[in-house]
Short mmCIF file of C-alpha atoms and ligand atoms in Angstrom, two decimals:
data_model
loop_
_atom_site.label_atom_id
_atom_site.label_comp_id
_atom_site.label_asym_id
_atom_site.label_seq_id
_atom_site.Cartn_x
_atom_site.Cartn_y
_atom_site.Cartn_z
CA MET A 1 21.68 8.95 -0.17
CA LYS A 2 21.92 5.57 1.51
CA VAL A 3 21.37 5.38 5.28
CA THR A 4 24.79 3.72 5.62
CA ASP A 5 26.41 6.68 3.81
CA HIS A 6 24.55 9.20 5.98
CA ILE A 7 26.00 7.40 9.00
CA LYS A 8 29.52 7.26 7.52
CA ASN A 9 29.43 10.95 6.57
CA ALA A 10 28.37 11.96 10.10
CA ASN A 11 31.84 10.91 11.37
CA GLY A 12 30.60 9.59 14.68
CA LYS A 13 28.04 12.35 15.35
CA THR A 14 24.65 10.96 16.42
CA LEU A 15 21.94 11.78 13.87
CA PHE A 16 18.21 12.35 14.38
CA SER A 17 15.47 10.68 12.31
CA PHE A 18 11.82 9.83 12.71
CA GLU A 19 8.96 7.76 11.37
CA ILE A 20 5.56 8.96 10.26
CA VAL A 21 2.31 7.18 9.49
CA PRO A 22 0.29 8.04 6.34
CA PRO A 23 -3.00 9.83 6.99
CA VAL A 24 -6.24 7.88 7.10
CA LYS A 25 -7.99 7.91 3.71
CA GLY A 26 -9.78 11.23 3.20
CA LYS A 27 -7.58 13.23 5.63
CA LYS A 28 -5.45 16.10 4.35
CA ILE A 29 -1.72 15.58 3.75
CA GLN A 30 -1.22 19.14 5.04
CA ASP A 31 -1.61 17.83 8.63
CA LEU A 32 1.35 15.55 7.98
CA TYR A 33 3.43 18.42 6.61
CA ASP A 34 2.50 20.54 9.66
CA ASN A 35 3.89 17.84 11.92
CA ILE A 36 7.07 17.31 9.92
CA ALA A 37 7.96 21.01 9.49
CA PRO A 38 8.87 21.71 13.16
CA LEU A 39 11.26 18.71 13.16
CA MET A 40 13.28 19.79 10.12
CA GLU A 41 15.48 22.16 12.17
CA PHE A 42 17.14 19.02 13.65
CA ASN A 43 18.36 18.01 10.16
CA PRO A 44 17.00 14.50 9.83
CA PRO A 45 18.93 12.70 7.07
CA PHE A 46 15.77 10.74 6.33
CA ILE A 47 12.14 10.23 7.32
CA ASP A 48 10.51 6.79 7.36
CA VAL A 49 6.95 6.32 6.10
CA THR A 50 5.11 3.23 7.34
CA THR A 51 2.89 0.95 5.27
CA SER A 52 -0.33 -0.56 6.63
CA ARG A 53 -1.80 -3.75 5.34
CA GLU A 54 -5.39 -4.24 4.25
CA GLU A 55 -8.18 -4.73 6.78
CA TYR A 56 -11.81 -5.78 6.86
CA ILE A 57 -14.52 -3.17 7.27
CA TYR A 58 -18.25 -3.73 7.61
CA VAL A 59 -20.44 -1.56 5.39
CA ASP A 60 -24.03 -0.99 6.49
CA LYS A 61 -26.35 -2.02 3.64
CA GLU A 62 -29.91 -1.37 4.79
CA GLY A 63 -29.36 -3.14 8.11
CA LEU A 64 -27.19 -5.94 6.74
CA TYR A 65 -23.44 -5.63 7.11
CA ASP A 66 -21.34 -6.30 4.03
CA LYS A 67 -17.73 -7.38 4.75
CA LYS A 68 -15.30 -5.47 2.53
CA ILE A 69 -11.55 -5.36 2.38
CA THR A 70 -9.72 -2.04 2.22
CA ARG A 71 -6.47 -0.28 3.02
CA MET A 72 -7.18 2.60 5.43
CA ARG A 73 -3.81 4.35 5.11
CA PRO A 74 -2.70 3.93 1.50
CA GLY A 75 -0.20 6.09 -0.33
CA THR A 76 3.19 5.32 1.24
CA VAL A 77 5.23 5.75 -1.95
CA GLY A 78 3.32 8.89 -3.00
CA ILE A 79 3.83 10.38 0.47
CA CYS A 80 7.56 9.55 0.29
CA ALA A 81 7.78 11.36 -3.05
CA SER A 82 5.85 14.40 -1.82
CA ILE A 83 7.88 14.78 1.41
CA LYS A 84 11.17 14.29 -0.46
CA HIS A 85 10.15 17.00 -2.89
CA LYS A 86 8.73 19.42 -0.31
CA PHE A 87 11.43 19.18 2.37
CA ASP A 88 14.41 18.04 0.28
CA VAL A 89 15.05 15.07 2.57
CA ASP A 90 15.50 11.35 1.91
CA THR A 91 12.41 9.31 2.59
CA ILE A 92 12.22 5.61 3.33
CA PRO A 93 9.10 3.65 2.42
CA HIS A 94 8.32 0.58 4.48
CA VAL A 95 7.72 -2.41 2.22
CA ILE A 96 5.77 -5.23 3.85
CA CYS A 97 5.07 -8.86 2.91
CA GLY A 98 1.53 -9.07 4.36
CA GLY A 99 -1.17 -8.16 1.86
CA PHE A 100 1.13 -7.86 -1.15
CA THR A 101 2.07 -10.35 -3.84
CA LYS A 102 5.69 -10.45 -4.92
CA ALA A 103 4.61 -8.91 -8.23
CA GLU A 104 2.94 -5.95 -6.46
CA THR A 105 6.08 -5.54 -4.37
CA GLU A 106 8.18 -5.50 -7.53
CA TYR A 107 6.02 -2.73 -9.03
CA MET A 108 6.27 -0.70 -5.80
CA LEU A 109 10.06 -1.06 -5.82
CA ILE A 110 10.24 0.01 -9.47
CA ASP A 111 8.22 3.14 -8.58
CA CYS A 112 10.64 3.84 -5.72
CA HIS A 113 13.63 3.47 -8.04
CA TYR A 114 12.14 5.90 -10.58
CA LEU A 115 11.45 8.38 -7.78
CA GLY A 116 15.10 8.36 -6.70
CA ILE A 117 14.40 6.64 -3.39
CA ASP A 118 17.66 5.03 -2.19
CA ASN A 119 16.51 3.12 0.89
CA VAL A 120 13.66 0.78 1.81
CA MET A 121 12.71 -0.90 5.09
CA ALA A 122 11.84 -4.58 4.50
CA LEU A 123 9.28 -5.95 6.95
CA ARG A 124 6.98 -8.90 7.22
CA GLY A 125 4.03 -7.01 8.68
CA ASP A 126 1.58 -8.34 11.24
CA ALA A 127 -1.48 -10.56 11.11
CA MET A 128 -4.67 -8.92 9.87
CA LYS A 129 -6.59 -7.14 12.63
CA ASP A 130 -9.14 -9.88 13.24
CA GLU A 131 -6.71 -12.79 12.73
CA LYS A 132 -4.46 -14.22 15.41
CA TYR A 133 -1.53 -15.35 13.29
CA PHE A 134 0.24 -13.92 10.29
CA LYS A 135 -0.67 -15.77 7.08
CA PRO A 136 1.48 -15.14 4.03
CA THR A 137 -0.46 -13.68 1.12
CA ASP A 138 -0.88 -16.03 -1.87
CA GLY A 139 2.04 -15.25 -4.16
CA GLY A 140 3.63 -13.04 -1.49
CA ASN A 141 6.75 -13.28 0.68
CA ALA A 142 6.43 -15.21 3.94
CA TYR A 143 9.25 -13.61 5.94
CA ALA A 144 11.18 -10.35 5.83
CA SER A 145 14.30 -12.33 4.82
CA ASP A 146 12.48 -13.46 1.63
CA LEU A 147 11.61 -9.85 0.90
CA VAL A 148 15.23 -8.79 1.43
CA SER A 149 16.25 -11.46 -1.11
CA GLN A 150 13.67 -10.14 -3.60
CA ILE A 151 15.03 -6.59 -3.22
CA GLN A 152 18.63 -7.79 -3.55
CA ASN A 153 17.68 -9.71 -6.70
CA LEU A 154 16.19 -6.53 -8.13
CA ASN A 155 19.43 -4.70 -7.29
CA LYS A 156 21.18 -7.29 -9.49
CA GLY A 157 18.68 -6.80 -12.33
CA LYS A 158 16.80 -10.02 -11.53
CA TYR A 159 13.08 -9.35 -11.76
CA LEU A 160 10.55 -12.01 -10.78
CA HIS A 161 10.25 -13.47 -14.24
CA GLU A 162 13.07 -12.01 -16.24
CA ASP A 163 16.75 -11.06 -15.96
CA VAL A 164 17.41 -7.57 -17.25
CA GLN A 165 20.89 -6.77 -18.47
CA GLY A 166 20.39 -2.97 -18.79
CA GLU A 167 22.50 -0.47 -16.88
CA ASP A 168 19.62 1.07 -14.90
CA LYS A 169 19.60 -1.28 -11.93
CA SER A 170 18.28 -0.28 -8.53
CA ASP A 171 20.76 -0.08 -5.67
CA PHE A 172 18.51 0.00 -2.62
CA CYS A 173 20.05 0.15 0.82
CA ILE A 174 17.87 -2.16 2.91
CA GLY A 175 16.79 -1.76 6.54
CA VAL A 176 15.20 -4.51 8.63
CA ALA A 177 13.58 -4.71 12.08
CA GLY A 178 15.35 -6.00 15.20
CA TYR A 179 13.85 -6.79 18.60
CA PRO A 180 15.85 -6.07 21.78
CA GLU A 181 13.14 -7.91 23.76
CA LYS A 182 12.63 -10.56 21.00
CA HIS A 183 9.77 -10.63 18.51
CA LEU A 184 6.52 -11.74 20.16
CA GLU A 185 6.22 -14.90 18.02
CA ALA A 186 9.83 -16.05 18.41
CA PRO A 187 10.36 -19.05 20.68
CA SER A 188 13.51 -17.51 22.22
CA PHE A 189 15.73 -14.43 22.11
CA MET A 190 18.51 -16.42 20.42
CA SER A 191 16.29 -17.95 17.75
CA ASP A 192 14.98 -14.47 16.91
CA LEU A 193 18.55 -13.19 16.70
CA LYS A 194 19.40 -16.03 14.29
CA ARG A 195 16.49 -14.87 12.13
CA LEU A 196 17.93 -11.36 12.22
CA LYS A 197 21.28 -12.76 11.08
CA GLN A 198 19.43 -14.48 8.23
CA LYS A 199 18.05 -11.08 7.13
CA VAL A 200 21.51 -9.52 7.25
CA ASP A 201 23.01 -12.48 5.36
CA ALA A 202 20.28 -12.06 2.73
CA GLY A 203 21.52 -8.49 2.19
CA ALA A 204 20.11 -6.14 4.84
CA ASP A 205 22.39 -3.13 5.35
CA TYR A 206 21.13 -1.83 8.69
CA VAL A 207 18.72 -2.66 11.51
CA VAL A 208 16.18 -0.41 13.26
CA THR A 209 14.99 -1.71 16.60
CA GLN A 210 11.53 -2.04 17.98
CA MET A 211 10.87 0.50 20.75
CA PHE A 212 12.32 -0.27 24.18
CA PHE A 213 12.19 1.69 27.43
CA ASP A 214 15.22 0.26 29.22
CA ASN A 215 18.51 1.00 27.44
CA LYS A 216 20.11 -2.06 29.04
CA LYS A 217 17.95 -4.19 26.71
CA TYR A 218 19.33 -2.36 23.67
CA PHE A 219 22.97 -2.59 24.79
CA GLU A 220 22.63 -6.33 25.50
CA PHE A 221 20.93 -6.85 22.14
CA VAL A 222 23.72 -5.07 20.27
CA GLU A 223 26.36 -7.15 22.08
CA ALA A 224 24.53 -10.42 21.35
CA ALA A 225 24.09 -9.40 17.71
CA LYS A 226 27.83 -8.66 17.40
CA ASP A 227 28.65 -12.04 18.96
CA MET A 228 26.47 -13.64 16.30
CA GLY A 229 28.40 -11.85 13.54
CA ILE A 230 25.86 -9.11 12.81
CA ASN A 231 28.07 -6.18 11.88
CA VAL A 232 25.66 -3.67 10.33
CA PRO A 233 24.53 -0.50 12.19
CA ILE A 234 21.79 -1.16 14.76
CA ILE A 235 19.71 2.00 15.12
CA PRO A 236 17.70 2.36 18.34
CA GLY A 237 13.98 3.13 17.95
CA ILE A 238 12.54 5.38 20.68
CA LYS A 239 8.91 6.06 21.43
CA PRO A 240 7.80 8.52 24.09
CA ILE A 241 4.81 7.30 26.08
CA ALA A 242 1.95 9.71 25.40
CA VAL A 243 -1.21 8.40 27.08
CA LYS A 244 -1.99 6.32 30.17
CA ARG A 245 -3.40 3.50 28.06
CA HIS A 246 0.09 2.86 26.64
CA LEU A 247 0.85 1.06 29.93
CA GLN A 248 -1.47 -1.74 28.79
CA LEU A 249 -1.26 -1.37 25.01
CA LEU A 250 2.50 -1.36 24.44
CA PRO A 251 3.30 -4.56 26.38
CA GLN A 252 0.24 -6.24 24.83
CA ILE A 253 0.99 -5.30 21.22
CA PHE A 254 4.77 -5.44 21.22
CA SER A 255 5.45 -7.91 24.03
CA LEU A 256 7.85 -5.61 25.85
CA ASP A 257 8.57 -4.73 29.46
CA LEU A 258 8.12 -1.27 30.93
CA PRO A 259 10.51 -0.32 33.78
CA GLN A 260 8.74 -0.07 37.13
CA ASP A 261 9.90 3.56 37.67
CA LEU A 262 8.25 4.54 34.40
CA VAL A 263 5.04 2.65 35.22
CA GLU A 264 4.80 4.38 38.61
CA ALA A 265 5.52 7.81 37.14
CA VAL A 266 2.76 7.36 34.55
CA GLU A 267 0.31 5.92 37.08
CA SER A 268 0.76 8.96 39.33
CA CYS A 269 -0.22 11.36 36.52
CA LYS A 270 -3.57 13.13 36.86
CA ASN A 271 -4.18 13.42 33.12
CA ASN A 272 -2.64 12.67 29.73
CA THR A 273 -0.95 16.10 29.56
CA GLU A 274 1.12 15.01 32.54
CA VAL A 275 1.67 11.56 31.00
CA ARG A 276 2.99 13.19 27.83
CA GLN A 277 5.50 15.15 29.91
CA VAL A 278 6.65 12.00 31.73
CA GLY A 279 7.07 10.31 28.32
CA ILE A 280 9.18 13.21 27.05
CA GLU A 281 11.42 13.23 30.11
CA TRP A 282 11.92 9.46 30.00
CA ALA A 283 12.80 9.56 26.28
CA ILE A 284 15.26 12.44 26.90
CA GLN A 285 17.07 10.38 29.54
CA GLN A 286 17.15 7.34 27.24
CA SER A 287 18.38 9.45 24.33
CA LYS A 288 21.14 11.13 26.37
CA GLU A 289 22.53 7.80 27.49
CA LEU A 290 22.36 6.29 23.99
CA LYS A 291 24.02 9.36 22.47
CA ASP A 292 26.79 9.25 25.07
CA ALA A 293 27.30 5.58 24.16
CA GLY A 294 27.92 6.69 20.57
CA VAL A 295 24.89 5.26 18.74
CA PRO A 296 24.97 6.39 15.08
CA LEU A 297 21.41 7.64 14.99
CA LEU A 298 18.36 8.01 17.23
CA HIS A 299 15.14 7.11 15.42
CA TYR A 300 11.84 8.31 16.92
CA TYR A 301 8.38 6.88 16.46
CA SER A 302 6.18 9.94 15.99
CA MET A 303 2.59 8.78 15.94
CA GLY A 304 0.92 11.81 14.39
CA LYS A 305 1.54 14.76 16.72
CA SER A 306 5.20 15.72 16.72
CA ASN A 307 5.41 18.26 19.56
CA ASN A 308 6.75 15.64 22.01
CA ILE A 309 9.44 14.55 19.50
CA LYS A 310 10.40 18.21 19.06
CA ALA A 311 10.79 18.65 22.83
CA ILE A 312 13.07 15.59 22.96
CA ALA A 313 15.10 16.63 19.91
CA LYS A 314 15.58 20.13 21.37
CA ALA A 315 17.12 18.63 24.50
CA ILE A 316 19.40 16.23 22.60
CA PHE A 317 20.45 17.66 19.21
P1 FAD B 1 10.46 -11.32 10.27
O1 FAD B 1 11.88 -10.90 10.34
O2 FAD B 1 10.01 -12.07 9.08
O3 FAD B 1 10.15 -12.18 11.58
C1 FAD B 1 8.82 -12.50 11.97
C2 FAD B 1 8.85 -13.66 12.95
O4 FAD B 1 9.18 -14.88 12.28
C3 FAD B 1 9.89 -13.54 14.07
O5 FAD B 1 9.34 -14.15 15.21
C4 FAD B 1 11.08 -14.34 13.55
O6 FAD B 1 11.87 -14.82 14.61
C5 FAD B 1 10.38 -15.45 12.77
N1 FAD B 1 11.10 -15.93 11.57
C6 FAD B 1 11.80 -15.20 10.69
N2 FAD B 1 12.22 -15.98 9.67
C7 FAD B 1 11.76 -17.22 9.92
C8 FAD B 1 11.82 -18.48 9.23
N3 FAD B 1 12.49 -18.61 8.08
N4 FAD B 1 11.20 -19.56 9.79
C9 FAD B 1 10.53 -19.46 10.97
N5 FAD B 1 10.43 -18.29 11.66
C10 FAD B 1 11.03 -17.20 11.15
N6 FAD B 1 4.61 -3.29 10.41
C11 FAD B 1 3.83 -2.86 9.39
O7 FAD B 1 2.80 -3.48 9.08
N7 FAD B 1 4.15 -1.72 8.70
C12 FAD B 1 5.26 -1.00 8.98
O8 FAD B 1 5.50 0.02 8.34
C13 FAD B 1 6.11 -1.44 10.04
N8 FAD B 1 7.24 -0.78 10.37
C14 FAD B 1 8.07 -1.28 11.34
C15 FAD B 1 9.27 -0.62 11.62
C16 FAD B 1 10.12 -1.09 12.61
C17 FAD B 1 11.41 -0.39 12.90
C18 FAD B 1 9.76 -2.25 13.36
C19 FAD B 1 10.65 -2.75 14.47
C20 FAD B 1 8.57 -2.90 13.10
C21 FAD B 1 7.72 -2.44 12.08
N9 FAD B 1 6.52 -3.09 11.76
C22 FAD B 1 5.73 -2.63 10.73
C23 FAD B 1 6.09 -4.25 12.54
C24 FAD B 1 6.54 -5.59 11.94
O9 FAD B 1 5.94 -5.79 10.68
C25 FAD B 1 6.13 -6.70 12.89
O10 FAD B 1 6.89 -6.62 14.07
C26 FAD B 1 6.09 -8.10 12.34
O11 FAD B 1 5.36 -8.92 13.24
C27 FAD B 1 7.44 -8.75 12.12
O12 FAD B 1 8.12 -8.17 11.10
P2 FAD B 1 9.65 -8.55 10.78
O13 FAD B 1 10.00 -7.83 9.56
O14 FAD B 1 10.50 -8.39 11.97
O15 FAD B 1 9.46 -10.12 10.45
#
């Protein structure tokens, strides 16, 4: 079912969903299942599965290092299919521009359609690990809005090189990313919001936000988006802090601000077990306030171990 229909059918009740990351090549999928299983009692209407782009690795060849390109966490569509089958839940593959040609994207979308996947998240992706700026792949999409257009074309039976008149067209519901504290590359909050409007005008059906730790940022973002004529659901993305290093990493990677109360609470922790507890409590407070404000769905970033997400969900749902 489409995300927008899940929201409609909930009749104003706030839903719970979460995102998972495919295992590193060679790791068992069972670990993923073991982390998903405890969260199923909270009835997620869907689970998102991220996609990682390719990266360079250096292979030791008798003392000389050979630079190779590889994808460390492949398998997004296969994982979506296996989770959908195992847990009888909708799954949402993330489709990214970086590292994929438009033709490869088309094949991935066709696979998704055959697998009965109704939703996709359309994202640009980041720069490669050892590159500073994002460079579009030759023959690939440059921005998420271009990708949304490609998916919408497919929904109309327009493939890259041919128009198909058959009755078996895809009908993907499309999610895109939004940034309550603006995307790190955007010159201003308003210019980033205009880019978000462009994605919605191209056919995006809903928005999932980047993580934020101060709900005020989300509420202001939603208001500004409405003022700009963005009328699709804006789903808040919540990440509980889990280790002390997040104090440096999260602002650095995502260009976001951490509230001083949270910084001080984490700094006063003696170890990461205590930090994890602070992260859970902060996310519970955020979630309570967002739920009381009537958000349609709370979406959690679960980076591997799900016990902190379970503790939050238990307090909220
Ligand atoms: P875009 O919407 O294309 O925007 C990128 C930047 O370009 C912004 O600064 C925007 O303001 C600007 N811009 C947009 N259009 C134009 C234009 N026409 N001209 C000039 N500037 C423009 N990354 C992954 O690799 N895999 C994932 O699975 C993944 N999942 C994510 C899920 C969520 C909910 C979120 C919030 C992010 C996710 N990301 C993922 C990260 C995302 O790929 C990065 O944040 C990326 O840097 C931007 O992606 P985007 O889709 O927002 O890009």
